[in-house]
Structures are given as C-alpha cells and as structure tokens.
Amino acid sequence: KQEVTQIPAALSVPEGENLVLNCSFTDSAIYNLQWFRQDPGKGLTSLLLIQSSQREQTSGRLNASLDKSSGRSTLYIAASQPGDSATYLCAPSAGTASKLTFGTGTRLQVTL
Amino acid sequence: ETGVTQTPRHLVMGMTNKKSLKCEQHLGHNAMYWYKQSAKKPLELMFVYNFKEQTENNSVPSRFSPECPNSSHLFLHLHTLQPEDSALYLCASSRPPIGVATGELFFGEGSRLTVL
C-alpha cells in the first residue's frame, strides 16, 4: 500500500525567500506524480505533473523534481509571495495512472 | 465556466435524511472520481468511473451510492449518514492516460457536508 509523507507539516517564511517542500513515497512503481495547492475550504488546484520518466517540471516560479528510485519528490518555490500561502499536497499515482495517493500536505505561510 | 463544478457547496443534513451531491465537468474528460477529505487526514479515494463504468470502489459503506449517467456528470447519493461522515467531498476528472494524455486530475471546489 502506497504511503506518502510530506515534510515539513507547516512552514512560515518571509516574503522573497526560496523554499523547498519535500515528499516521500514508499512504492516507487508510480505512473506519475502531481503537486497541488489547496486554499482553506477550497478544492485542489493542480500545479505540476511529472511523468515517471521525467526528472523535473517547471511552471513559472515552481519547479518540481522526481527521483522515482528513491521515492522522493521536491517542490521548489522561488521568490515566495504572500499569495503562495496555502497547503501543498503531493500525490503519486499508485500503479494506475490516475489513482492518486495523497499525503497530509505542507501548510505554507508567507509573511510580509 | 469552471472546469469541474460541484453543487451544493455546503450541505447540512440529519442522519435520517437523503440528499445528493452533484458534479459536472466541462473538460471533455472520460474519468471521474469522488474523494473524501476529513479534518487532519489525507484525501481518500472513494469511487472511480471510467467511461461511465465504475472501476473502483475503495471499500466505501453502502450509505454512499454513486451514479454516473454520462461522462460529464457524477452524483453521490447520501442516506442514513453518521456524524463521522462530515467532511469535504471532492470531485475530480481526468482523461485516461492514453497516448499523449497524462492522466492529470482536475478537482472541483468541493461540497462541505455536515451530518447532525
């Protein structure tokens, strides 16, 4: 059974800092891995998807990397802004491409 | 128009009530999902439908009954629920990961359910 751990559980940084969110998973037989953000009381917004054959994906200030063999992914956020404050969720697919397993997320607060 | 729309956004029901949650996607996807998000717990997959056929039931109690009349609509019928069923219910959709399709999931805003 796939298990996903996200570290740290919560993070507070001043505006402008670069930061790294970590995700580890126990079953390396994944099809892809998605990173999402969730604002309080809202749904999930897809940020990046990395295929199992890829090493990284970039979108604007976000860069996600994947090391499938070691069961790790990181989300790098450059020049953080208060609008980045949200919970970030990592979700590798467990064999079947769209059957995702979620971690409990990292709650990020970016302060002025 | 948003990609995945869920109604109602908030629902309060008693344990003897029957209600339904609705999800509609305008993305041309063929797979739809129900997820449950309880406080302090990871999202849990409940049901998966591919091309209107149920392909996954993650040991969900029968008091939750899904229905997928077509690839654009998904319902979750609720009856005789328990207070511990109070949660945010999220619908998602995707294309099947065939060819260049990645299988990326897109979520709705969720339906916040409170069972009294």
XYZ file of N, CA and C in Angstrom:
684
model
N 0.846 -1.181 0.000
C 0.000 0.000 0.000
C 0.891 1.244 0.000
N 0.626 2.146 -0.922
C 1.415 3.377 -1.032
C 1.184 4.272 0.176
N 2.277 4.790 0.741
C 2.189 5.770 1.820
C 3.009 6.995 1.435
N 2.447 8.149 1.710
C 3.074 9.408 1.310
C 3.310 10.269 2.536
N 4.524 10.783 2.666
C 4.888 11.631 3.790
C 5.387 12.966 3.261
N 4.890 14.040 3.852
C 5.332 15.366 3.444
C 5.959 16.083 4.633
N 7.135 16.609 4.386
C 7.883 17.311 5.418
C 8.367 18.649 4.873
N 8.236 19.777 5.637
C 7.633 19.822 6.969
C 6.113 19.857 6.892
N 5.448 19.670 8.016
C 3.987 19.738 8.042
C 3.519 21.186 7.923
N 4.320 22.107 8.438
C 3.993 23.528 8.368
C 5.280 24.321 8.236
N 5.167 25.459 7.572
C 6.349 26.272 7.282
C 5.927 27.730 7.183
N 6.664 28.592 7.843
C 6.408 30.030 7.758
C 7.688 30.721 7.319
N 7.623 31.494 6.248
C 8.806 32.160 5.712
C 8.462 33.603 5.380
N 9.468 34.480 5.393
C 9.212 35.860 4.954
C 9.162 35.931 3.441
N 8.443 36.910 2.957
C 8.312 37.109 1.522
C 9.678 37.218 0.856
N 9.794 36.620 -0.318
C 11.027 36.705 -1.088
C 11.945 35.519 -0.938
N 11.716 34.709 0.083
C 12.580 33.535 0.271
C 12.293 32.447 -0.743
N 13.365 31.706 -1.061
C 13.204 30.482 -1.847
C 12.997 29.336 -0.871
N 12.142 28.387 -1.224
C 11.879 27.307 -0.281
C 11.664 25.986 -0.999
N 11.836 24.906 -0.231
C 11.709 23.545 -0.759
C 10.744 22.756 0.103
N 9.781 22.139 -0.545
C 8.855 21.240 0.140
C 9.194 19.814 -0.276
N 9.174 18.914 0.702
C 9.612 17.545 0.451
C 8.455 16.554 0.505
N 8.542 15.554 -0.341
C 7.546 14.493 -0.413
C 8.276 13.170 -0.581
N 7.912 12.183 0.230
C 8.482 10.842 0.042
C 7.347 9.830 -0.047
N 7.577 8.786 -0.825
C 6.553 7.756 -1.009
C 7.212 6.384 -0.982
N 6.429 5.380 -0.562
C 7.020 4.063 -0.273
C 7.072 3.137 -1.485
N 6.167 3.291 -2.428
C 6.116 2.404 -3.592
C 6.600 3.177 -4.819
N 7.752 2.784 -5.345
C 8.338 3.529 -6.465
C 7.705 3.189 -7.815
N 6.784 2.218 -7.840
C 6.127 1.842 -9.100
C 4.974 2.803 -9.391
N 5.335 4.037 -9.688
C 4.317 5.049 -9.941
C 4.252 5.372 -11.428
N 3.120 5.877 -11.862
C 2.948 6.294 -13.258
C 3.308 7.767 -13.412
N 2.833 8.565 -12.453
C 3.194 9.981 -12.434
C 3.040 10.517 -11.020
N 3.344 11.783 -10.838
C 3.205 12.428 -9.531
C 2.712 13.845 -9.762
N 1.690 14.229 -9.012
C 1.155 15.573 -9.133
C 1.382 16.349 -7.847
N 1.620 17.640 -7.994
C 1.634 18.584 -6.890
C 0.405 19.484 -7.034
N -0.275 19.685 -5.883
C -1.464 20.520 -5.845
C -1.289 21.580 -4.760
N -2.064 22.651 -4.876
C -2.215 23.569 -3.756
C -3.703 23.602 -3.383
N -3.941 23.810 -2.083
C -5.305 23.901 -1.596
C -5.409 25.091 -0.665
N -6.295 26.008 -1.002
C -6.581 27.132 -0.121
C -7.650 26.695 0.878
N -7.700 27.328 2.055
C -8.628 26.883 3.100
C -10.066 26.776 2.603
N -10.688 25.626 2.837
C -12.081 25.410 2.471
C -12.333 25.285 0.982
N -11.277 25.182 0.200
C -11.445 25.125 -1.250
C -10.993 23.781 -1.806
N -11.175 23.629 -3.121
C -10.720 22.428 -3.788
C -9.229 22.474 -4.072
N -8.762 21.509 -4.835
C -7.342 21.410 -5.152
C -7.071 21.987 -6.532
N -5.968 22.724 -6.624
C -5.524 23.263 -7.896
C -4.252 22.545 -8.315
N -4.262 21.955 -9.510
C -3.082 21.245 -9.997
C -1.982 22.243 -10.334
N -0.783 21.989 -9.805
C 0.357 22.868 -10.068
C 1.283 22.286 -11.136
N 1.688 21.054 -10.915
C 2.637 20.406 -11.805
C 2.370 18.920 -11.812
N 2.614 18.301 -12.946
C 2.559 16.847 -13.061
C 3.883 16.386 -13.652
N 4.489 15.393 -13.013
C 5.741 14.827 -13.523
C 5.477 13.378 -13.899
N 5.779 13.041 -15.122
C 5.672 11.644 -15.539
C 6.814 10.849 -14.902
N 6.631 9.555 -14.748
C 7.648 8.731 -14.084
C 8.966 8.718 -14.854
N 8.913 8.986 -16.163
C 10.127 9.003 -16.978
C 10.854 10.352 -16.929
N 10.231 11.340 -16.291
C 10.824 12.680 -16.227
C 11.546 12.889 -14.911
N 12.451 13.862 -14.900
C 13.188 14.200 -13.683
C 12.653 15.473 -13.053
N 12.128 16.386 -13.879
C 11.603 17.614 -13.313
C 10.637 18.284 -14.271
N 9.849 19.198 -13.681
C 8.923 20.021 -14.451
C 8.956 21.417 -13.849
N 8.777 22.408 -14.715
C 8.815 23.795 -14.263
C 7.586 24.524 -14.756
N 7.062 25.404 -13.879
C 5.977 26.289 -14.264
C 6.157 27.593 -13.500
N 6.598 28.612 -14.215
C 6.816 29.897 -13.561
C 7.850 29.815 -12.454
N 7.445 30.193 -11.230
C 8.360 30.150 -10.077
C 8.428 28.780 -9.417
N 7.722 27.822 -9.961
C 7.670 26.489 -9.366
C 8.509 25.511 -10.175
N 9.234 24.659 -9.444
C 9.985 23.587 -10.074
C 9.817 22.340 -9.230
N 9.360 21.268 -9.857
C 9.203 20.008 -9.138
C 10.182 18.992 -9.700
N 10.822 18.257 -8.817
C 11.740 17.204 -9.240
C 11.228 15.862 -8.760
N 11.675 14.809 -9.431
C 11.249 13.463 -9.076
C 12.438 12.519 -9.137
N 12.663 11.788 -8.049
C 13.635 10.708 -8.018
C 12.843 9.454 -7.675
N 12.394 8.772 -8.713
C 11.478 7.654 -8.509
C 12.139 6.515 -7.737
N 13.385 6.254 -8.036
C 14.054 5.094 -7.418
C 14.181 5.258 -5.906
N 14.344 6.492 -5.454
C 14.461 6.711 -4.009
C 13.136 7.117 -3.377
N 12.090 7.231 -4.186
C 10.770 7.575 -3.660
C 10.685 8.985 -3.118
N 11.238 9.945 -3.867
C 11.235 11.328 -3.384
C 10.866 12.306 -4.489
N 10.169 13.357 -4.063
C 9.903 14.478 -4.943
C 10.041 15.753 -4.132
N 10.486 16.812 -4.770
C 10.566 18.107 -4.098
C 9.870 19.149 -4.947
N 9.272 20.115 -4.279
C 8.682 21.278 -4.933
C 9.455 22.496 -4.476
N 10.075 23.169 -5.427
C 10.870 24.365 -5.161
C 10.048 25.586 -5.560
N 9.898 26.518 -4.623
C 9.181 27.755 -4.899
C 10.186 28.897 -4.802
N 10.363 29.613 -5.881
C 11.315 30.729 -5.912
C 10.617 32.035 -5.551
N 11.339 32.885 -4.867
C 10.864 34.245 -4.561
C 9.430 34.225 -4.046
N 9.230 33.582 -2.911
C 7.872 33.358 -2.387
C 7.126 34.679 -2.166
N 5.799 34.596 -2.317
C 4.915 35.755 -2.171
C 3.792 35.400 -1.199
N 3.177 36.391 -0.566
C 2.058 36.085 0.346
C 0.947 35.276 -0.328
N 0.724 35.483 -1.622
C -0.285 34.716 -2.347
C 0.036 33.239 -2.492
N 1.267 32.869 -2.165
C 1.645 31.445 -2.189
C 1.180 30.723 -0.930
N 0.679 31.439 0.054
C 0.224 30.822 1.296
C -0.936 29.878 1.020
N -0.762 28.625 1.357
C -1.747 27.572 1.077
C -1.177 26.268 1.620
N -1.959 25.196 1.478
C -1.440 23.859 1.765
C -1.048 23.206 0.454
N 0.149 22.631 0.423
C 0.673 21.992 -0.779
C 0.640 20.481 -0.598
N 0.050 19.809 -1.567
C -0.155 18.363 -1.488
C 0.585 17.658 -2.610
N 1.206 16.569 -2.231
C 1.923 15.716 -3.176
C 1.091 14.453 -3.365
N 1.000 13.961 -4.611
C 0.171 12.781 -4.848
C 0.754 11.931 -5.958
N 1.498 10.884 -5.609
C 1.929 9.946 -6.639
C 0.781 9.024 -7.028
N 0.792 8.612 -8.275
C -0.195 7.619 -8.700
C 0.298 6.250 -8.278
N -0.615 5.400 -7.880
C -0.240 4.079 -7.376
C -0.503 3.040 -8.454
N 0.397 2.906 -9.408
C 0.229 1.915 -10.465
C -0.676 2.432 -11.559
N -1.973 2.508 -11.293
C -2.909 3.079 -12.246
C -2.697 4.583 -12.311
N -2.636 5.101 -13.535
C -2.176 6.477 -13.743
C -2.932 7.493 -12.921
N -4.212 7.359 -12.793
C -4.981 8.430 -12.165
C -5.471 8.055 -10.777
N -4.985 6.988 -10.210
C -5.370 6.602 -8.852
C -4.314 7.162 -7.919
N -4.572 8.336 -7.386
C -3.588 9.057 -6.600
C -3.675 8.717 -5.130
N -2.530 8.746 -4.461
C -2.459 8.638 -3.011
C -1.892 9.947 -2.489
N -2.569 10.535 -1.503
C -2.186 11.851 -1.022
C -1.470 11.784 0.311
N -0.562 12.746 0.500
C -0.012 12.997 1.818
C -0.920 13.976 2.554
N -0.534 14.331 3.783
C -1.322 15.277 4.576
C -0.940 16.720 4.276
N 0.089 16.914 3.452
C 0.384 18.257 2.979
C 1.343 19.047 3.832
N 1.842 20.125 3.241
C 2.657 21.125 3.954
C 1.890 22.430 3.915
N 1.607 22.957 5.114
C 0.886 24.241 5.202
C 1.906 25.358 5.192
N 1.868 26.155 4.147
C 2.848 27.230 3.954
C 2.220 28.594 4.237
N 2.937 29.393 5.012
C 2.539 30.779 5.227
C 3.703 31.675 4.846
N 3.442 32.609 3.940
C 4.455 33.575 3.525
C 4.061 34.926 4.093
N 4.924 35.471 4.931
C 4.599 36.714 5.637
C 5.256 37.919 4.972
N 4.639 39.072 5.171
C 5.159 40.310 4.597
C 6.407 40.777 5.340
N -16.603 29.639 -17.513
C -17.178 28.482 -16.808
C -16.043 27.611 -16.283
N -16.113 27.270 -14.982
C -15.034 26.488 -14.382
C -15.054 25.075 -14.922
N -13.901 24.379 -14.836
C -13.757 23.056 -15.412
C -14.621 22.015 -14.727
N -14.554 21.965 -13.386
C -15.300 20.974 -12.614
C -16.154 21.734 -11.603
N -17.461 21.548 -11.677
C -18.393 22.287 -10.835
C -19.121 21.334 -9.898
N -19.124 21.680 -8.603
C -19.805 20.848 -7.621
C -20.924 21.638 -6.950
N -22.058 20.981 -6.759
C -23.177 21.572 -6.015
C -23.803 20.525 -5.110
N -24.323 20.926 -3.929
C -24.161 22.259 -3.355
C -22.759 22.436 -2.777
N -22.374 23.648 -2.488
C -21.074 23.885 -1.857
C -21.119 23.536 -0.370
N -22.280 23.712 0.239
C -22.444 23.387 1.657
C -23.754 22.634 1.835
N -23.733 21.632 2.699
C -24.934 20.826 2.956
C -24.932 20.390 4.410
N -26.075 20.628 5.076
C -26.272 20.151 6.441
C -27.448 19.182 6.407
N -27.259 18.001 6.957
C -28.340 17.020 6.920
C -28.378 16.221 8.214
N -29.578 15.750 8.522
C -29.732 14.876 9.665
C -29.421 13.445 9.260
N -29.278 12.588 10.244
C -28.866 11.214 9.971
C -29.920 10.424 9.200
N -31.181 10.877 9.236
C -32.226 10.131 8.533
C -32.540 10.712 7.154
N -31.880 11.806 6.801
C -32.162 12.446 5.513
C -31.558 11.676 4.344
N -32.081 11.986 3.149
C -31.472 11.545 1.901
C -31.165 12.785 1.073
N -29.932 12.906 0.647
C -29.518 14.031 -0.176
C -28.556 13.528 -1.242
N -28.263 14.406 -2.204
C -27.315 14.053 -3.261
C -26.340 15.193 -3.518
N -25.109 14.825 -3.817
C -24.103 15.768 -4.283
C -23.965 15.596 -5.788
N -23.749 16.731 -6.468
C -23.649 16.693 -7.927
C -22.309 17.242 -8.379
N -21.772 16.637 -9.412
C -20.522 17.093 -10.016
C -20.694 17.109 -11.528
N -20.220 18.170 -12.153
C -20.291 18.289 -13.611
C -18.945 18.792 -14.118
N -18.433 18.140 -15.173
C -17.157 18.607 -15.728
C -17.344 19.022 -17.188
N -16.664 20.105 -17.544
C -16.769 20.692 -18.879
C -15.433 20.596 -19.610
N -14.657 19.564 -19.299
C -13.306 19.435 -19.827
C -13.180 18.345 -20.873
N -14.268 17.656 -21.168
C -14.207 16.583 -22.153
C -13.509 15.334 -21.636
N -13.442 15.183 -20.314
C -12.778 14.023 -19.728
C -13.690 12.809 -19.693
N -13.088 11.652 -19.543
C -13.860 10.415 -19.507
C -13.774 9.672 -18.178
N -12.980 10.173 -17.266
C -12.862 9.552 -15.949
C -13.278 10.560 -14.893
N -14.046 10.098 -13.907
C -14.493 10.963 -12.820
C -14.324 10.242 -11.495
N -14.102 11.032 -10.442
C -13.711 10.482 -9.148
C -14.453 11.203 -8.025
N -14.707 10.476 -6.940
C -15.093 11.080 -5.671
C -13.981 10.827 -4.658
N -13.574 11.919 -3.971
C -12.630 11.843 -2.879
C -13.282 12.425 -1.625
N -12.853 11.931 -0.465
C -13.308 12.450 0.824
C -12.114 13.058 1.551
N -12.308 14.260 2.094
C -11.256 14.900 2.875
C -11.790 15.230 4.263
N -11.331 14.465 5.246
C -11.694 14.702 6.644
C -10.601 15.521 7.300
N -10.963 16.179 8.389
C -10.004 17.021 9.104
C -8.786 16.195 9.525
N -7.600 16.744 9.285
C -6.332 16.162 9.731
C -5.990 14.837 9.059
N -6.717 14.451 8.007
C -6.442 13.185 7.328
C -6.180 13.437 5.849
N -5.405 12.559 5.209
C -5.188 12.721 3.765
C -6.473 12.492 2.989
N -6.521 13.026 1.777
C -7.652 12.727 0.904
C -7.742 11.223 0.673
N -8.987 10.720 0.710
C -9.211 9.298 0.490
C -10.035 9.117 -0.783
N -9.542 8.258 -1.669
C -10.299 7.934 -2.869
C -11.508 7.087 -2.484
N -12.686 7.456 -3.020
C -13.897 6.688 -2.741
C -14.298 5.850 -3.967
N -14.529 6.516 -5.071
C -15.017 5.846 -6.285
C -14.312 6.407 -7.513
N -14.184 5.525 -8.526
C -13.664 5.934 -9.833
C -14.607 5.424 -10.908
N -14.905 6.278 -11.868
C -15.676 5.889 -13.035
C -14.860 6.185 -14.283
N -14.779 5.212 -15.179
C -14.160 5.385 -16.496
C -15.208 5.098 -17.552
N -15.437 6.070 -18.414
C -16.443 5.910 -19.475
C -17.762 5.401 -18.892
N -18.206 6.012 -17.814
C -19.477 5.754 -17.121
C -19.494 4.450 -16.330
N -18.464 3.669 -16.396
C -18.439 2.397 -15.667
C -17.618 2.541 -14.388
N -18.158 2.014 -13.277
C -17.415 2.093 -12.025
C -16.253 1.125 -12.066
N -15.051 1.622 -11.861
C -13.856 0.786 -11.900
C -13.161 0.700 -10.549
N -13.631 1.479 -9.583
C -13.007 1.440 -8.263
C -14.044 1.783 -7.215
N -14.119 0.951 -6.195
C -14.907 1.225 -5.004
C -13.979 0.910 -3.838
N -13.529 1.944 -3.159
C -12.492 1.773 -2.154
C -13.102 1.406 -0.795
N -13.870 0.305 -0.788
C -14.495 -0.191 0.453
C -15.342 0.881 1.131
N -16.125 1.576 0.326
C -16.964 2.660 0.846
C -18.283 2.065 1.364
N -18.751 2.504 2.541
C -20.031 1.992 3.070
C -21.178 2.245 2.097
N -22.165 1.361 2.136
C -23.264 1.425 1.176
C -24.164 2.637 1.382
N -24.026 3.354 2.479
C -24.809 4.578 2.668
C -24.360 5.688 1.701
N -23.243 5.464 1.018
C -22.802 6.326 -0.083
C -23.029 5.563 -1.386
N -23.826 6.143 -2.276
C -24.167 5.458 -3.513
C -23.854 6.364 -4.694
N -22.842 6.022 -5.500
C -22.508 6.889 -6.634
C -23.358 6.562 -7.851
N -23.457 7.550 -8.736
C -24.160 7.363 -10.004
C -23.464 8.195 -11.062
N -23.221 7.608 -12.230
C -22.545 8.313 -13.321
C -23.353 8.101 -14.596
N -24.337 8.959 -14.867
C -25.213 8.755 -16.031
C -24.508 8.985 -17.365
N -23.468 9.818 -17.361
C -22.680 10.049 -18.579
C -21.307 10.545 -18.163
N -20.426 10.722 -19.115
C -19.038 11.065 -18.783
C -18.882 12.460 -18.201
N -19.925 13.281 -18.268
C -19.819 14.662 -17.778
C -20.420 14.862 -16.389
N -21.196 13.913 -15.913
C -21.922 14.093 -14.658
C -21.660 12.938 -13.699
N -21.534 13.295 -12.443
C -21.312 12.302 -11.389
C -22.106 12.749 -10.171
N -22.787 11.793 -9.554
C -23.564 12.086 -8.361
C -23.077 11.201 -7.218
N -23.299 11.701 -6.001
C -23.081 10.890 -4.808
C -24.340 10.995 -3.967
N -25.103 9.890 -3.919
C -26.344 9.856 -3.166
C -26.038 9.446 -1.724
N -26.628 10.184 -0.789
C -26.312 10.025 0.625
C -27.576 9.634 1.389
N -27.491 8.610 2.234
C -28.650 8.259 3.043
C -28.201 7.616 4.336
N -28.927 7.921 5.403
C -28.641 7.453 6.765
C -27.167 7.584 7.101
N -26.644 8.789 6.926
C -25.240 9.033 7.225
C -25.009 9.169 8.723
N -23.744 9.106 9.117
C -23.321 9.238 10.503
C -22.562 10.558 10.679
N -22.522 11.070 11.898
C -21.771 12.321 12.112
C -20.316 12.243 11.642
N -19.704 11.067 11.708
C -18.310 10.940 11.278
C -18.152 11.026 9.759
N -19.276 11.061 9.039
C -19.210 11.247 7.582
C -19.075 12.720 7.207
N -19.164 13.595 8.206
C -18.965 15.020 7.939
C -17.562 15.243 7.399
N -17.474 15.903 6.238
C -16.185 16.062 5.571
C -16.375 16.949 4.342
N -15.283 17.221 3.663
C -15.319 17.890 2.358
C -15.261 16.796 1.298
N -16.255 16.748 0.424
C -16.300 15.748 -0.634
C -15.899 16.423 -1.939
N -14.859 15.881 -2.522
C -14.267 16.485 -3.714
C -14.466 15.583 -4.923
N -14.849 16.195 -6.010
C -14.994 15.507 -7.287
C -13.805 15.887 -8.162
N -13.361 14.967 -8.980
C -12.259 15.242 -9.905
C -12.541 14.540 -11.224
N -11.859 15.006 -12.270
C -11.975 14.345 -13.567
C -10.609 14.322 -14.244
N -10.476 13.433 -15.219
C -9.228 13.342 -15.985
C -9.506 12.643 -17.313
N -8.552 12.772 -18.209
C -8.562 11.918 -19.396
C -7.876 10.619 -19.006
N -8.244 9.504 -19.626
C -7.461 8.295 -19.427
C -6.044 8.529 -19.951
N -5.015 7.993 -19.315
C -3.630 8.232 -19.732
C -3.249 7.401 -20.947
N -3.833 7.753 -22.084
C -3.594 7.033 -23.331
C -2.902 7.987 -24.295
N -1.884 7.517 -24.973
C -1.188 8.370 -25.927
C -0.508 9.512 -25.223
N -0.791 10.747 -25.640
C -0.126 11.908 -25.048
C -0.839 12.380 -23.782
N -2.001 11.836 -23.481
C -2.724 12.270 -22.278
C -1.963 11.810 -21.041
N -1.874 12.707 -20.064
C -1.063 12.421 -18.880
C -1.858 11.824 -17.733
N -3.184 11.879 -17.808
C -3.982 11.421 -16.681
C -4.057 12.446 -15.565
N -3.715 13.704 -15.848
C -3.745 14.756 -14.824
C -5.158 14.946 -14.299
N -5.270 15.036 -12.956
C -6.565 15.215 -12.320
C -6.875 16.687 -12.115
N -8.131 17.055 -12.345
C -8.621 18.395 -12.090
C -9.782 18.282 -11.107
N -9.711 19.090 -10.042
C -10.685 18.995 -8.964
C -11.693 20.136 -8.987
N -12.877 19.850 -8.438
C -13.851 20.877 -8.160
C -13.573 21.534 -6.817
N -14.440 22.492 -6.427
C -14.267 23.237 -5.185
C -14.727 22.452 -3.956
N -15.449 21.365 -4.182
C -15.855 20.536 -3.054
C -17.239 20.873 -2.522
N -17.835 19.898 -1.852
C -19.101 20.075 -1.130
C -18.827 19.795 0.341
N -19.028 20.813 1.176
C -18.793 20.661 2.622
C -20.045 20.079 3.252
N -19.936 18.853 3.757
C -21.085 18.149 4.321
C -20.987 18.104 5.842
N -22.062 18.469 6.498
C -22.157 18.353 7.957
C -23.352 17.472 8.278
N -23.114 16.398 9.015
C -24.169 15.471 9.418
C -24.438 15.674 10.899
N -25.681 16.033 11.224
C -26.029 16.308 12.625
C -26.581 15.063 13.304
